[in-house]
Amino acid sequence: DAGVIQSPRHEVTEMGQEVTLRCKPISGHDYLFWYRQTMMRGLELLIYFNNNVPIDDSGMPEDRFSAKMPNASFSTLKIQPSEPRDSAVYFCASSPVGGPYEQYFGPGTRLTVT
Amino acid sequence: GENVEQHPSTLSVQEGDSAVIKCTYSDSASNYFPWYKQELGKRPQLIIDIRSNVGEKKDQRIAVTLNKTAKHFSLHITETQPEDSAVYFCAASSTGGFKTIFGAGTRLFVKA
C-alpha cells in the first residue's frame, strides 16, 4: 500500500483565491482526519469522517473552510477565500475501524497564502 | 472541552542520557494514548501507544506509563541517540468518538 496520499505537496496562492487540498486514505481505513499544523497552534484537528460521513467539524476555523468525502477513497479540504493566516501544513490521516488505533499521516500539503 | 497538556516544550539532553516527557488529559473517557514522533519536514509517525487497561508498555529504549487516576501519561526514552532528536507529540482519544486531541509537542535535542 502506498500509504496516505496528499496533493499538492506545496501550494502557493494569493489571498482571496480558492484552495483545494486532496487526500486519498489507505484502502480499508474507515476514518479520515484533517489536521492543520502551525508553529503557534501546533497540530489541530479540523474535521474527521467515519465511513465518508463527517462526525466532528468543531475544529473547522470558520465558514471559509469546508471538507467533503464523496467516497471511501477521496476527500477534499477547501478554503474559499484564502487568507494569509491560513498558511500552514495541512495533514490528512486515516485509521482503521474498530479502534481507536494509530493514525497514518500523509506527507502533508504546505500552503502559503500571500 | 477536551485538552491535553504536554511538558516540557523543549528538552535538551546529552547523548546516552534519558529523556522524559509528560502529558495530562482532561477527558475521563479517554482510553487510547499514542505518542508520535515528527522529524523536521516529515509527517508525524507513531512510536508507541498505550490503552487504558495497561499501566506501562515498553519497546526497546522507549516506554510509556499511564496513571488513569491522575490522568497522567509519560514517555521515557533511555540511552538517547542523536537520531532521537525530533518533536514528540502525545495524544488522547476515546472509543466513543475517535476524536484525537494532541499535546502541543516537545522538541527534543540530543547532543552528541
CSV table of C-alpha atoms in Angstrom, one decimal, chain A residues 20-79:
chain,number,residue,atom,x,y,z
A,20,THR,CA,-8.4,22.7,-2.7
A,21,LEU,CA,-6.4,20.1,-0.9
A,22,ARG,CA,-6.8,16.5,-1.7
A,23,CYS,CA,-6.4,13.2,0.2
A,24,LYS,CA,-6.5,9.5,-0.6
A,25,PRO,CA,-6.7,7.4,2.6
A,26,ILE,CA,-5.3,3.9,3.0
A,27,SER,CA,-7.6,1.4,1.4
A,28,GLY,CA,-9.8,-0.2,4.0
A,29,HIS,CA,-9.5,2.6,6.6
A,30,ASP,CA,-12.9,3.9,7.7
A,31,TYR,CA,-11.7,7.0,9.5
A,32,LEU,CA,-10.2,10.1,7.8
A,33,PHE,CA,-8.9,13.1,9.7
A,34,TRP,CA,-7.8,16.6,8.5
A,35,TYR,CA,-5.2,18.5,10.6
A,36,ARG,CA,-3.6,21.8,10.4
A,37,GLN,CA,-0.1,22.4,11.8
A,38,THR,CA,1.5,25.8,12.6
A,39,MET,CA,4.2,26.8,15.0
A,40,MET,CA,1.8,28.9,17.0
A,41,ARG,CA,-1.1,26.5,17.4
A,42,GLY,CA,0.6,23.1,17.0
A,43,LEU,CA,-1.4,20.2,15.5
A,44,GLU,CA,-5.1,21.0,15.3
A,45,LEU,CA,-7.8,18.6,14.3
A,46,LEU,CA,-10.1,20.3,11.8
A,47,ILE,CA,-12.6,17.6,11.0
A,48,TYR,CA,-12.9,13.8,10.8
A,49,PHE,CA,-15.1,11.4,8.9
A,50,ASN,CA,-16.3,7.9,9.6
A,51,ASN,CA,-17.5,5.9,6.5
A,52,ASN,CA,-17.5,9.1,4.5
A,53,VAL,CA,-19.8,10.9,7.0
A,54,PRO,CA,-18.4,14.0,8.9
A,55,ILE,CA,-18.5,13.2,12.6
A,56,ASP,CA,-17.0,16.3,14.2
A,57,ASP,CA,-16.2,19.5,12.4
A,58,SER,CA,-15.9,21.6,15.5
A,59,GLY,CA,-12.2,22.3,14.7
A,60,MET,CA,-13.0,24.0,11.4
A,61,PRO,CA,-11.9,27.6,11.9
A,62,GLU,CA,-14.7,29.3,10.1
A,63,ASP,CA,-17.1,29.1,7.2
A,64,ARG,CA,-14.3,29.7,4.7
A,65,PHE,CA,-13.3,26.1,5.3
A,66,SER,CA,-15.2,23.1,4.0
A,67,ALA,CA,-14.4,19.4,3.7
A,68,LYS,CA,-16.0,16.6,1.8
A,69,MET,CA,-15.6,12.9,1.4
A,70,PRO,CA,-17.6,11.8,-1.6
A,71,ASN,CA,-16.4,8.2,-1.4
A,72,ALA,CA,-14.1,6.0,0.7
A,73,SER,CA,-11.0,6.8,-1.3
A,74,PHE,CA,-11.1,10.5,-1.6
A,75,SER,CA,-11.5,13.6,0.5
A,76,THR,CA,-11.0,17.3,-0.1
A,77,LEU,CA,-10.4,20.3,2.1
A,78,LYS,CA,-11.4,23.6,0.5
A,79,ILE,CA,-10.6,27.1,1.7
